[in-house]
Coordinates of C-alpha atoms in Angstrom, one line a residue:
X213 CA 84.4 88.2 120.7
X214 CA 86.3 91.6 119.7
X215 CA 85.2 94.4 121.7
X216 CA 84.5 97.6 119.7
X217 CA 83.5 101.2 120.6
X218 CA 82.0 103.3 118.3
X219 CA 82.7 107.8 119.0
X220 CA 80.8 110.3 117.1
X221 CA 78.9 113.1 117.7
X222 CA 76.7 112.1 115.0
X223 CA 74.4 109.9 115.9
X224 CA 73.1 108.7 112.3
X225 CA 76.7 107.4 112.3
X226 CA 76.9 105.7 115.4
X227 CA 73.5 103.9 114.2
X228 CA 75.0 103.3 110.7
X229 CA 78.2 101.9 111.9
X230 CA 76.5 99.6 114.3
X231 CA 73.7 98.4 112.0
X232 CA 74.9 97.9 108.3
X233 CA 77.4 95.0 109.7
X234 CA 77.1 91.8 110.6
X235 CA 79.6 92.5 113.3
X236 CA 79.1 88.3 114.8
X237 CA 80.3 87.2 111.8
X238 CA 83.6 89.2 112.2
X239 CA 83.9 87.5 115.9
X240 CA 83.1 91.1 117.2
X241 CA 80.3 93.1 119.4
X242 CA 79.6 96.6 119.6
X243 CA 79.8 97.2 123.3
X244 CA 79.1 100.7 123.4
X245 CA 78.7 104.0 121.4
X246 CA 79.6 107.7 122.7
X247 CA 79.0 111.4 121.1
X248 CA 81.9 112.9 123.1
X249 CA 85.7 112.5 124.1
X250 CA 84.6 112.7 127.7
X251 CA 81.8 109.9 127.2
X252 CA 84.3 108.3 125.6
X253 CA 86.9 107.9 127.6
X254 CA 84.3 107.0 130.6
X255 CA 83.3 104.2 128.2
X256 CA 86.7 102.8 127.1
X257 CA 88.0 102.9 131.3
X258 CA 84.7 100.5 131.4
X259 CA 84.5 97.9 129.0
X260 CA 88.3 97.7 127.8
X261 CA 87.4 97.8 124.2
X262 CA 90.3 95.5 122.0
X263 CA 89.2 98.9 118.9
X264 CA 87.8 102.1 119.0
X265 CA 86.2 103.9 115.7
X266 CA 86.1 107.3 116.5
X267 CA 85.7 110.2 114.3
X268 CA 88.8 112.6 114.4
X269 CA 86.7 115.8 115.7
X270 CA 84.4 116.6 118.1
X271 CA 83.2 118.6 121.1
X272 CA 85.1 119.6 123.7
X273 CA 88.5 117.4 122.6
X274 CA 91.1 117.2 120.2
X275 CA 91.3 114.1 118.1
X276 CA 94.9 113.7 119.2
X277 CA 94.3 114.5 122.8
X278 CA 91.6 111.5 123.0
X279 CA 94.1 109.1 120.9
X280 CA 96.6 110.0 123.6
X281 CA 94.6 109.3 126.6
X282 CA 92.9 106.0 125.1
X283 CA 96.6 105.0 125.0
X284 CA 97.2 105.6 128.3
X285 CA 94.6 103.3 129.6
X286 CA 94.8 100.6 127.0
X287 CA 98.0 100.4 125.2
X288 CA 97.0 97.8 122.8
X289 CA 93.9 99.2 122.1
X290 CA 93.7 99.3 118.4
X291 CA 92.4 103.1 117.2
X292 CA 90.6 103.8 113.9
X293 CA 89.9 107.5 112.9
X294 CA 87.0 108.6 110.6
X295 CA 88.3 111.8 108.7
X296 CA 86.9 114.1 106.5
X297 CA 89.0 114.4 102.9
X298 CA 90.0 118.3 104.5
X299 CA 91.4 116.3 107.7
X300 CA 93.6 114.1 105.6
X301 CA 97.2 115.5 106.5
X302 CA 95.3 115.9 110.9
X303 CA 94.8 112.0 110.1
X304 CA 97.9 111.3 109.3
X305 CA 99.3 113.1 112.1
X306 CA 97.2 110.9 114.3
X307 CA 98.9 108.3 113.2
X308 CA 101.9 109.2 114.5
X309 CA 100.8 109.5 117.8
X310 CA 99.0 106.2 118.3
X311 CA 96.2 105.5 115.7
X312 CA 96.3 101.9 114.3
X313 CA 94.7 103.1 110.8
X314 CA 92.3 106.1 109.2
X315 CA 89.1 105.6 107.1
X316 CA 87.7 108.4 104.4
X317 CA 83.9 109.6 104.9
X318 CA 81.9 108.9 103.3
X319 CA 83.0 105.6 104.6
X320 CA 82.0 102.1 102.9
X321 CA 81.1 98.9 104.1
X322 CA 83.6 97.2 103.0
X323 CA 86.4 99.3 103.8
X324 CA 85.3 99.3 107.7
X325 CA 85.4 95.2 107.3
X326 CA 88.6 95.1 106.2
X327 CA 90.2 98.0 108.8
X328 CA 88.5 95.9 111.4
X329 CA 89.4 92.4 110.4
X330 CA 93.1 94.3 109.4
X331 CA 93.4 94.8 113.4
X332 CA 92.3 92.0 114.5
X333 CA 94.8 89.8 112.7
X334 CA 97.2 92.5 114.4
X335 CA 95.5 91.6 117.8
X336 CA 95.9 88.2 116.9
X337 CA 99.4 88.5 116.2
X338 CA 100.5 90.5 119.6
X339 CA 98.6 88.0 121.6
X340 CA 100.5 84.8 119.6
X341 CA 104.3 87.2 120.4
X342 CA 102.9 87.7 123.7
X343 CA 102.2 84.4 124.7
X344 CA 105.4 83.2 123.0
X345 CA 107.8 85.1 125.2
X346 CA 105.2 84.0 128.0
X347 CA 106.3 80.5 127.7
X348 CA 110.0 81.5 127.2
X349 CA 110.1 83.5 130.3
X350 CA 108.6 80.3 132.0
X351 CA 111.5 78.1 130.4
X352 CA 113.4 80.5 131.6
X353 CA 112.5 81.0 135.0
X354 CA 112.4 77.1 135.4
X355 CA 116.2 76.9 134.1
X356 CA 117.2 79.8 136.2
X357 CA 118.8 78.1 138.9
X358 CA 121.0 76.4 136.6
X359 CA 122.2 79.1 134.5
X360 CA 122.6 81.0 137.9
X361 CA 125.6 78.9 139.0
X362 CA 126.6 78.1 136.2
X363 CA 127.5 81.8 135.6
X364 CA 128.9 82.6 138.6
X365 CA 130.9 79.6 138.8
X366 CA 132.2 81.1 135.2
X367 CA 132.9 84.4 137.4
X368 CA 134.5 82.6 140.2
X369 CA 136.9 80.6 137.8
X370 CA 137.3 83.8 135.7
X371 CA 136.5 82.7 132.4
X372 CA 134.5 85.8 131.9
X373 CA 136.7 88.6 133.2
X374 CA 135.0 92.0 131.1
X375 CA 133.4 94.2 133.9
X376 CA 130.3 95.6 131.9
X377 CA 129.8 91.7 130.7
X378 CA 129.5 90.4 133.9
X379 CA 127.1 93.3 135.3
X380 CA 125.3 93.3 131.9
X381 CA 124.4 88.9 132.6
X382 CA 123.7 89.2 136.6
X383 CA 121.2 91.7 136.1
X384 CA 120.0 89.4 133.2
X385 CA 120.1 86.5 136.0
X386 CA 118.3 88.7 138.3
X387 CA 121.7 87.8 140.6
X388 CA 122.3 91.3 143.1
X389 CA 125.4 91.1 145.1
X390 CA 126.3 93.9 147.5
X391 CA 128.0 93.5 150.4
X392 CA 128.9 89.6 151.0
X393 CA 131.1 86.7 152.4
X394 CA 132.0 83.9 150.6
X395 CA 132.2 80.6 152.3
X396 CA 134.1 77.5 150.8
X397 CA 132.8 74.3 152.6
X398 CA 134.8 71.0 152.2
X399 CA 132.8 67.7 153.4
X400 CA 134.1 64.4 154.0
X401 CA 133.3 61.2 155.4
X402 CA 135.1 58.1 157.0
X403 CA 131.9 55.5 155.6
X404 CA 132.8 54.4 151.8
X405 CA 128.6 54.2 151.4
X406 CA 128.8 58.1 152.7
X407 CA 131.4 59.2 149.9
X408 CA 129.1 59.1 147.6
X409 CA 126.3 61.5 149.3
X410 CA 129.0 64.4 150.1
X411 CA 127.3 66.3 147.3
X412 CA 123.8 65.7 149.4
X413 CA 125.1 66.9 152.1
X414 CA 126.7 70.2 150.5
X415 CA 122.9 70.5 148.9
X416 CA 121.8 69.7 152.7
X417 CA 124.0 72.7 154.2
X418 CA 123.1 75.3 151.4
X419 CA 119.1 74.5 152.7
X420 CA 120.4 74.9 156.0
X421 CA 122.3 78.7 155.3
X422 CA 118.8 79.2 153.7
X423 CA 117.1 78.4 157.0
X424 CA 119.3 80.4 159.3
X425 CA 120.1 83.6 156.9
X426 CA 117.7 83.8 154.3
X427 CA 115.5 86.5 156.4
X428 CA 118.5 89.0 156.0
X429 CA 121.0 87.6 153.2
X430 CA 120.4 86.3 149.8
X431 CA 122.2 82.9 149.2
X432 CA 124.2 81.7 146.2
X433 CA 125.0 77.9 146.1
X434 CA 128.2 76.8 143.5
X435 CA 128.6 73.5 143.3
X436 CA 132.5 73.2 142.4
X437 CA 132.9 69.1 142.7
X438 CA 131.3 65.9 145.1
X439 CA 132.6 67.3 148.3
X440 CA 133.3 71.1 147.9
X441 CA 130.9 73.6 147.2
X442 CA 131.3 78.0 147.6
X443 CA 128.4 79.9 149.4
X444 CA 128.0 83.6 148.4
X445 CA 126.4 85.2 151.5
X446 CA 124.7 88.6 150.4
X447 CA 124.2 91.4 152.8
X448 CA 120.8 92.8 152.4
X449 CA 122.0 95.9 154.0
X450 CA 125.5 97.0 155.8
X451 CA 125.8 95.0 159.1
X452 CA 126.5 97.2 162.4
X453 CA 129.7 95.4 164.4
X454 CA 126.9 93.6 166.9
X455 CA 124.9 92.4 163.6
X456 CA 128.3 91.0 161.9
X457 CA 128.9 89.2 165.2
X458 CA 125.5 87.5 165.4
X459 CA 126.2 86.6 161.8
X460 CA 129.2 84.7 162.6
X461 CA 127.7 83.3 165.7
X462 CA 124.8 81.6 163.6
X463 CA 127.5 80.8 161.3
X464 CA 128.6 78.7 164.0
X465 CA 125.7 76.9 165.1
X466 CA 125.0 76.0 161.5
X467 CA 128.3 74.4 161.2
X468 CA 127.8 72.5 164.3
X469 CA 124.3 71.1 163.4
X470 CA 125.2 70.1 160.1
X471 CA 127.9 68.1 161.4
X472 CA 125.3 66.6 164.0
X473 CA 122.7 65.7 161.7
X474 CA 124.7 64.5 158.6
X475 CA 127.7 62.9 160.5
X476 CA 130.0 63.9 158.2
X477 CA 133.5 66.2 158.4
X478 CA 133.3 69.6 157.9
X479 CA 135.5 72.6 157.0
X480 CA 134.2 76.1 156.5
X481 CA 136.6 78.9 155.2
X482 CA 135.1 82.1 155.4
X483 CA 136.7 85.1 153.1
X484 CA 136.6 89.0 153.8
X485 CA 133.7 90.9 153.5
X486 CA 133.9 92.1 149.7
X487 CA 131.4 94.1 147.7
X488 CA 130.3 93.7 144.2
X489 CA 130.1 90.6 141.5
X490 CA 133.4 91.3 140.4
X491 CA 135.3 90.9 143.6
X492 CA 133.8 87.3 143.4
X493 CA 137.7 85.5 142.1
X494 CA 139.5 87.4 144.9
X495 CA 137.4 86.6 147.5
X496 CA 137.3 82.8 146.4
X497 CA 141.6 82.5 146.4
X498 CA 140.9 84.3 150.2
X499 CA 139.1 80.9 150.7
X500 CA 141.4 78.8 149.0
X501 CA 144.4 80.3 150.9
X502 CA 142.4 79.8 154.2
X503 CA 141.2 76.3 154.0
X504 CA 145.1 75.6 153.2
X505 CA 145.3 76.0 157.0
X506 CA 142.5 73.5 158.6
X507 CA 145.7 71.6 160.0
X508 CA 146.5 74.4 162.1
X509 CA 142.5 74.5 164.0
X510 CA 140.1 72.2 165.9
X511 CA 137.6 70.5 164.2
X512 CA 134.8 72.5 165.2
X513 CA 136.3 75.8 164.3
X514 CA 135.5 78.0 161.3
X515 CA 138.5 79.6 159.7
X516 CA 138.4 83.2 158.7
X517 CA 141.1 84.6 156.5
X518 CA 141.0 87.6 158.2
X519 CA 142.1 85.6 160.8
X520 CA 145.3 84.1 159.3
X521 CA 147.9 87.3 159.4
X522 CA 149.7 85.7 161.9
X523 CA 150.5 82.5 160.1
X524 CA 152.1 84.0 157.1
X525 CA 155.8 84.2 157.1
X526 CA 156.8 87.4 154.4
X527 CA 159.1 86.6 152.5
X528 CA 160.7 88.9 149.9
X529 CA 158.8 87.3 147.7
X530 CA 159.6 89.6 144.2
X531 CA 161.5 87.0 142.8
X532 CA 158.7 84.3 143.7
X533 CA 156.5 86.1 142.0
X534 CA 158.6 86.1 138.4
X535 CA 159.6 83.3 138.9
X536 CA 155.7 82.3 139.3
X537 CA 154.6 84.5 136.2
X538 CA 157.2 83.0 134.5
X539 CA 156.0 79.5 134.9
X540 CA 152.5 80.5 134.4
X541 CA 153.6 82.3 130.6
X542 CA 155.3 79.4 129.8
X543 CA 152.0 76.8 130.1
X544 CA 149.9 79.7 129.0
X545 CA 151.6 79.4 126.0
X546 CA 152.3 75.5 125.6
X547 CA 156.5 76.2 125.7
X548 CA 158.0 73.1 128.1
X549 CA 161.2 73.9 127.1
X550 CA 162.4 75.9 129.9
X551 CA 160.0 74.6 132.4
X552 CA 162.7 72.6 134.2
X553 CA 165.3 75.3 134.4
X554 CA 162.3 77.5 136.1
X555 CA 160.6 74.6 138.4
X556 CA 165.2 74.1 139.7
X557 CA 165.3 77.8 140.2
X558 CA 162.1 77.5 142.0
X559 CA 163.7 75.1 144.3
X560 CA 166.5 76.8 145.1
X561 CA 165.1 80.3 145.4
X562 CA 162.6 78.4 148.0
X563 CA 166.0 77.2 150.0
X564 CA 167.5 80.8 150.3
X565 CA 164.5 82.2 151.3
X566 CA 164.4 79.9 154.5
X567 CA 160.5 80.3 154.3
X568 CA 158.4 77.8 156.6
X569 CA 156.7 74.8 155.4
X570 CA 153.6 76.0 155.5
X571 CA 154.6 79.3 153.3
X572 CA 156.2 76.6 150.6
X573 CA 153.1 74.5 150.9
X574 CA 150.7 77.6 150.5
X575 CA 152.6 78.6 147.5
X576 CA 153.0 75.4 145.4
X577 CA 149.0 74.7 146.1
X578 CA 147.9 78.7 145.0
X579 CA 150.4 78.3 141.9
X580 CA 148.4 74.7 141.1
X581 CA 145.3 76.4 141.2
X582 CA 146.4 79.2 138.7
X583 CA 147.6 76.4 136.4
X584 CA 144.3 74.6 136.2
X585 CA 142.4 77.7 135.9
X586 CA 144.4 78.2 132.9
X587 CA 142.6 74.6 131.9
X588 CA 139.6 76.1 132.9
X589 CA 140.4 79.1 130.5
X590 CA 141.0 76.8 127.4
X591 CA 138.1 74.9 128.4
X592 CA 136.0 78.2 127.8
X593 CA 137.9 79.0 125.0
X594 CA 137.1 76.4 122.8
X595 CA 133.7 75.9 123.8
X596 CA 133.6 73.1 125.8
X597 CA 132.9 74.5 129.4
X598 CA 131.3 71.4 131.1
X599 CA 134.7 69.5 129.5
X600 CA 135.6 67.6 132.7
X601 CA 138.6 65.9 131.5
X602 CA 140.9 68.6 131.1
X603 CA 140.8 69.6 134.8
X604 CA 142.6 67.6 137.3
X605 CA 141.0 65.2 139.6
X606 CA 143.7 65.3 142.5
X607 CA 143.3 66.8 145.2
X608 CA 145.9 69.2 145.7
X609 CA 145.8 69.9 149.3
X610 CA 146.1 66.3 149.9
X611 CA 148.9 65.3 147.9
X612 CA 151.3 68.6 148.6
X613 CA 151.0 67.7 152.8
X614 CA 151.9 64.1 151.9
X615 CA 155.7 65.6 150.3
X616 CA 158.5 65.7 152.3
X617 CA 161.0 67.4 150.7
X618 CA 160.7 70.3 147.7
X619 CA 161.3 67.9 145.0
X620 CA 158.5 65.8 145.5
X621 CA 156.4 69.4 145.4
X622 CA 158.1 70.2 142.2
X623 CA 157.3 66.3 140.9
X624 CA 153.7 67.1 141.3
X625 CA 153.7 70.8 140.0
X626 CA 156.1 69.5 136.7
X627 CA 153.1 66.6 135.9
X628 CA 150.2 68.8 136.4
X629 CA 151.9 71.3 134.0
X630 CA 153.0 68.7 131.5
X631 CA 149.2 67.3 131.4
X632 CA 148.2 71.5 131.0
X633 CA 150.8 71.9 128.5
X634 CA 149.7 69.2 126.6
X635 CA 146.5 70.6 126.0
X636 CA 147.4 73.5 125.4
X637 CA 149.8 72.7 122.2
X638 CA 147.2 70.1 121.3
X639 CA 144.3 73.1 121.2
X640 CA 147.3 75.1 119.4
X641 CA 147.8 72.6 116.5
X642 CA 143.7 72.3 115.7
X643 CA 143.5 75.7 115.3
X644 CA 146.7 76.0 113.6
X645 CA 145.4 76.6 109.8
X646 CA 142.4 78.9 111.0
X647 CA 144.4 80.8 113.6
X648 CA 145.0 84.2 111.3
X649 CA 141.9 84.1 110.0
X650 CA 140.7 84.1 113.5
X651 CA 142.8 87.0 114.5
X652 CA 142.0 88.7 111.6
X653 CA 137.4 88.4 112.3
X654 CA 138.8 89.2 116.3
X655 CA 140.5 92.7 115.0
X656 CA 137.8 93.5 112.7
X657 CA 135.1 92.8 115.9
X658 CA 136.9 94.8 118.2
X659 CA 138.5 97.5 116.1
X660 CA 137.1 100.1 118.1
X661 CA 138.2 98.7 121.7
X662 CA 141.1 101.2 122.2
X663 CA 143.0 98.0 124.6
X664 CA 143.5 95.5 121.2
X665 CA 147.1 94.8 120.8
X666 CA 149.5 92.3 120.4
X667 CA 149.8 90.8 123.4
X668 CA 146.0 90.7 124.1
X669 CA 145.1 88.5 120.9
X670 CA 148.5 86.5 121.4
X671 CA 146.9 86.1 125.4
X672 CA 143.4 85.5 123.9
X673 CA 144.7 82.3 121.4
X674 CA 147.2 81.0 124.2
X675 CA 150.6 82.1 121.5
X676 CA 153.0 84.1 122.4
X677 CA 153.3 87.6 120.6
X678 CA 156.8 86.8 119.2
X679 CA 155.1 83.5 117.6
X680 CA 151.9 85.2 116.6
X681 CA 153.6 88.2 115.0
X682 CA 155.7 86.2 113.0
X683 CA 152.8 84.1 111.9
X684 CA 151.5 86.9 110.9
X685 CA 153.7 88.4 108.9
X686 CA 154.2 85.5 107.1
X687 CA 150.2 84.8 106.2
X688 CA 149.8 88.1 105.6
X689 CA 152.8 90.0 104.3
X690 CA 152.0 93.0 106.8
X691 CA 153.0 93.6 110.4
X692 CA 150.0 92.4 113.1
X693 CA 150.8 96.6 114.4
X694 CA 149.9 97.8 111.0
X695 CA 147.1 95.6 109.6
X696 CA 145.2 96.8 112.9
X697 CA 146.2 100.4 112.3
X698 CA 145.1 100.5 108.2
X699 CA 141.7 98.7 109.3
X700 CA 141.0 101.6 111.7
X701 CA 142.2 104.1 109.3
X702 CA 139.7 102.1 106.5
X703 CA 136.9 102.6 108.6
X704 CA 137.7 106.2 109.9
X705 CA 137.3 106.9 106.0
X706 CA 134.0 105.3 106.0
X707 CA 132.8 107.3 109.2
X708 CA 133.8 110.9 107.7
X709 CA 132.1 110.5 104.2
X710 CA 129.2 109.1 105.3
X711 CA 128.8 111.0 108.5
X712 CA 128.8 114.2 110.1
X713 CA 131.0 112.9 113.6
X714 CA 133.5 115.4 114.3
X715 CA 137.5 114.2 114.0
X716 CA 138.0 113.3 117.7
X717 CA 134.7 111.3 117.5
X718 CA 136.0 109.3 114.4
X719 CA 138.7 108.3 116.4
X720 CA 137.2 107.5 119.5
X721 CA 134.9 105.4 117.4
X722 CA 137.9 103.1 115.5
X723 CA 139.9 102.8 119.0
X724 CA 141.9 105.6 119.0
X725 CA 140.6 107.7 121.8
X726 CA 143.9 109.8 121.7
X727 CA 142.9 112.7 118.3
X728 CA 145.9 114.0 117.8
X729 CA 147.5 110.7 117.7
X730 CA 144.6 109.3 115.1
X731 CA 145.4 112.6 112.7
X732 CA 149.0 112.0 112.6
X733 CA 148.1 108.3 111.7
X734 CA 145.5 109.3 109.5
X735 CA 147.9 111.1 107.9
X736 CA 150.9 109.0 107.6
X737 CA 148.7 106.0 106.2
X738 CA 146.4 108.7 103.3
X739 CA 148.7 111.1 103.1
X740 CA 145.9 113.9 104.2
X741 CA 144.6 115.0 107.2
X742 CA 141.1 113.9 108.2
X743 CA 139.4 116.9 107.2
X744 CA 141.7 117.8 104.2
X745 CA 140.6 114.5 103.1
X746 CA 136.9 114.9 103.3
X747 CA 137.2 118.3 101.6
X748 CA 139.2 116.1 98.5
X749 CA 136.3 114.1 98.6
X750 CA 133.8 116.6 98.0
X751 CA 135.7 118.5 95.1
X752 CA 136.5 115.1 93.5
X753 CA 132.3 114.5 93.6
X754 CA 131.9 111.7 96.2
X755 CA 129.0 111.9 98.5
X756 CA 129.9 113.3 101.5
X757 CA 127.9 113.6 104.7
X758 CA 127.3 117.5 105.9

């Protein structure tokens, strides 16, 4: 049954209200009557009424006041107001602050049936939308987990690299990272019938971090294959040098009873302390780089990249790196044709640089990783994220300390880039007849992002941005540069005649954040200035926002 209060300092009008309905039939019950505000609002704290009738004035309270204050103790309370015709324009004011609907007095029967039934079908309504997103919040909370690592893995990986997009979904996930470690932990065992439980025992030592930590760190499990999985350890406050200590101490006896108890092999590499969701990718190629250097320490140790500035031979290592973002450009884009040239000059720049083994080894296995997160990257692209057959199932590590001279690096760097590259031309040639269009519904989307330019979209649909512009030119008739610059210019003309946004906000809102720069383009593409033009617009007639 509805519950239903009746206010009015009258009391022929309580007594009328309450008698000349059959209130069971309506599912309701009068549950209480009062002559005052104050009685009222004693009343309504009581018996949490689902609608009030109350009459707009009376003693000792506004009618606005009391609308307000039901409010604040029961927010869905539904609030009908009895007015006098004199009270009309009050009434409608007390809609605005809260009333669910008004009735005229003299009131009759039939008009108080069909406010109340009117608000009931709206209680109805709010309880149905209520328990609606109820029982998504439940599938939601039961998928959680899942959608947990599967974003941060995205993070990790870097297939989502906008800032504000990645704080905008943890909060979403509920995920908090402050201060934190991430650990990369390799298993492996000797037993063929134990190979196939490695990712049982990952699952085993993510309980066990749980178990030692979870009183002072929040723990993130990423599962990234069978035997490797990444542990984001989350600081629940800043750790004094003697708390950091015990930390890595416990760190320690974890490692050692996992070992123990799931007789398997175990590696731990442990990154820099880092702070912040978005230092996630740098803090997992800190792992990478350390666990390239297990050979170098006992079994039972833990290695810590922090840890590791003694093992790295500096090189000048400018060339390397063109060299590397060379090679990287190249697959990025799906062009093999100088790949060879580059992986020979890789060789031989190696050879001058008389740069250890280990250095060589380091680099080759950190400049395979880049390459299949480029996979990774087309994976995301083309919406097919759980696509495991465009990453590589080798394992890297393994095959690079098996190579005993630089070719037999380069041998295994050249296939793994052929098998990118491939993919790569292949996504380029399905997309081939809708690529322009695409560009084209990508400019229009993110017009007003003052970073679009060539080489982002040419970066964003893996083409270069000598191939794209061209393309473009050709589909189009108009430089890439130019459509982007009339299509802001198009909508900056929309903003000034149908808003009153100064000039330096027009252009801040189409991209240009730069207003001198966006009235000298304004100009060269209309032929005005922005505010001579809105003045033409008013003399010719057009409707112009003041």
């Amino acid at each position: 049954m509805y519950k239903i209060v009746i206010v009015d300092d009258d009391m022929l009008i309580r007594k009328g209200i309450r008698n000349v309905i059959r209130w069971k039939d309506l599912e309701c019950e009068i549950c209480a009557e009062a002559s005052s505000g104050d009685e009222a609002l004693k009343v309504i704290e009581e018996v949490k009424p689902d609608i009030v009738i109350t009459d707009i004035k009376m003693p000792n309270m506004d009618g606005i006041e009391l609308i307000d204050r039901i409010k604040k103790i029961i927010p869905q309370c539904k609030i009908v107001i009895l007015t006098a015709y004199r009270e009309f324009e009050y009434a409608q004011r007390a809609i605005k602050y809260g009333a669910f609907d008004f009735l005229l007095k003299p009131t009759k029967v039939e008009d108080i049936i069909n406010v109340v039934q009117k608000a009931i079908n709206e209680i109805k309504k709010e309880k149905t939308i209520v328990e609606e997103l109820e029982k998504i919040n439940s599938i939601l909370k039961e998928k959680l987990p899942i959608l947990r690592e599967n974003f941060l893995f995205n993070v990790i990986f870097e297939m989502i690299s906008n800032e504000d997009e990645i704080l905008q979904m943890a909060t979403f996930y509920e995920i908090e990272i402050g201060s934190f470690l991430m650990i990369l932990a390799e298993c492996s065992t000797k037993e063929e019938r134990g190979r196939q439980n490695t990712h049982l025992y990952l699952l085993g030592i993510s309980n066990m971090l749980n178990d030692f930590l979870s009183n002072d760190f929040t723990i993130y499990t990423i599962y990234l294959n069978n035997s490797q999985a990444v542990y984001i350890v989350s600081s629940k406050k800043e750790l004094e040098k003697e708390e950091e200590k015990r930390f890595f101490e416990l760190l320690s006896q974890l490692k050692k009873a996992a070992v123990e108890c799931f007789n398997i092999d175990l590696t731990l590499a442990v990154s820099t302390w880092g702070r912040g969701i978005v230092q996630l990718p740098d803090k997992y190629k800190e792992c990478i780089d350390a666990i390239n250097y297990r050979f170098y320490f006992d079994e039972e140790d833990i290695i810590y990249y922090k840890d590791l500035s003694h093992f790295f031979m500096y090189v000048d290592d400018r060339k390397l790196k063109n060299l590397k973002n060379e090679i990287l450009l190249s697959v990025r884009y799906g062009n093999y044709s100088n790949i060879n040239n580059l992986l020979l000059e890789l060789e031989e720049t190696l050879k001058k640089s008389k740069a250890d083994k280990q250095y060589i080894f380091n680099f080759y296995y950190l400049l395979l990783i880049e390459i299949n997160m480029i996979k990774a990257q087309l994976s995301s692209a083309i919406n097919k994220p759980d696509n495991q057959e465009m990453f590589e199932s080798i394992d890297y590590f393994n095959e690079i300390i098996k190579c005993k001279s630089l070719s037999e690096l380069s041998n295994i760097l050249r296939i793994s880039i052929q098998r990118t590259i491939e993919e790569v031309q292949k996504h380029n040639l399905n997309k081939m007849g809708s690529l322009i269009k695409k560009v084209i519904d990508y400019i229009k989307e993110n017009y007003h992002s003052g970073e679009i330019s060539l080489s982002d979209i040419s970066e964003k649909f893996f083409v270069s941005p000598s191939y794209l512009s061209r393309l473009f030119k050709k589909e189009t008739g108009k430089n890439l540069s130019d459509f982007i610059n009339e299509y802001r210019i198009e909508k900056a003309k929309q903003l000034l005649l149908t808003t009153d946004l100064k000039t330096y906000e027009v252009a801040d809102r189409v991209g240009i954040p730069d207003p001198h720069y966006f009235s000298r383009l304004f100009k060269r593409y209309t032929g005005y200035s922005p505010s001579e033009y809105k003045e033409g617009a008013k003399l010719k007639g057009e409707k112009v926002s003041d």
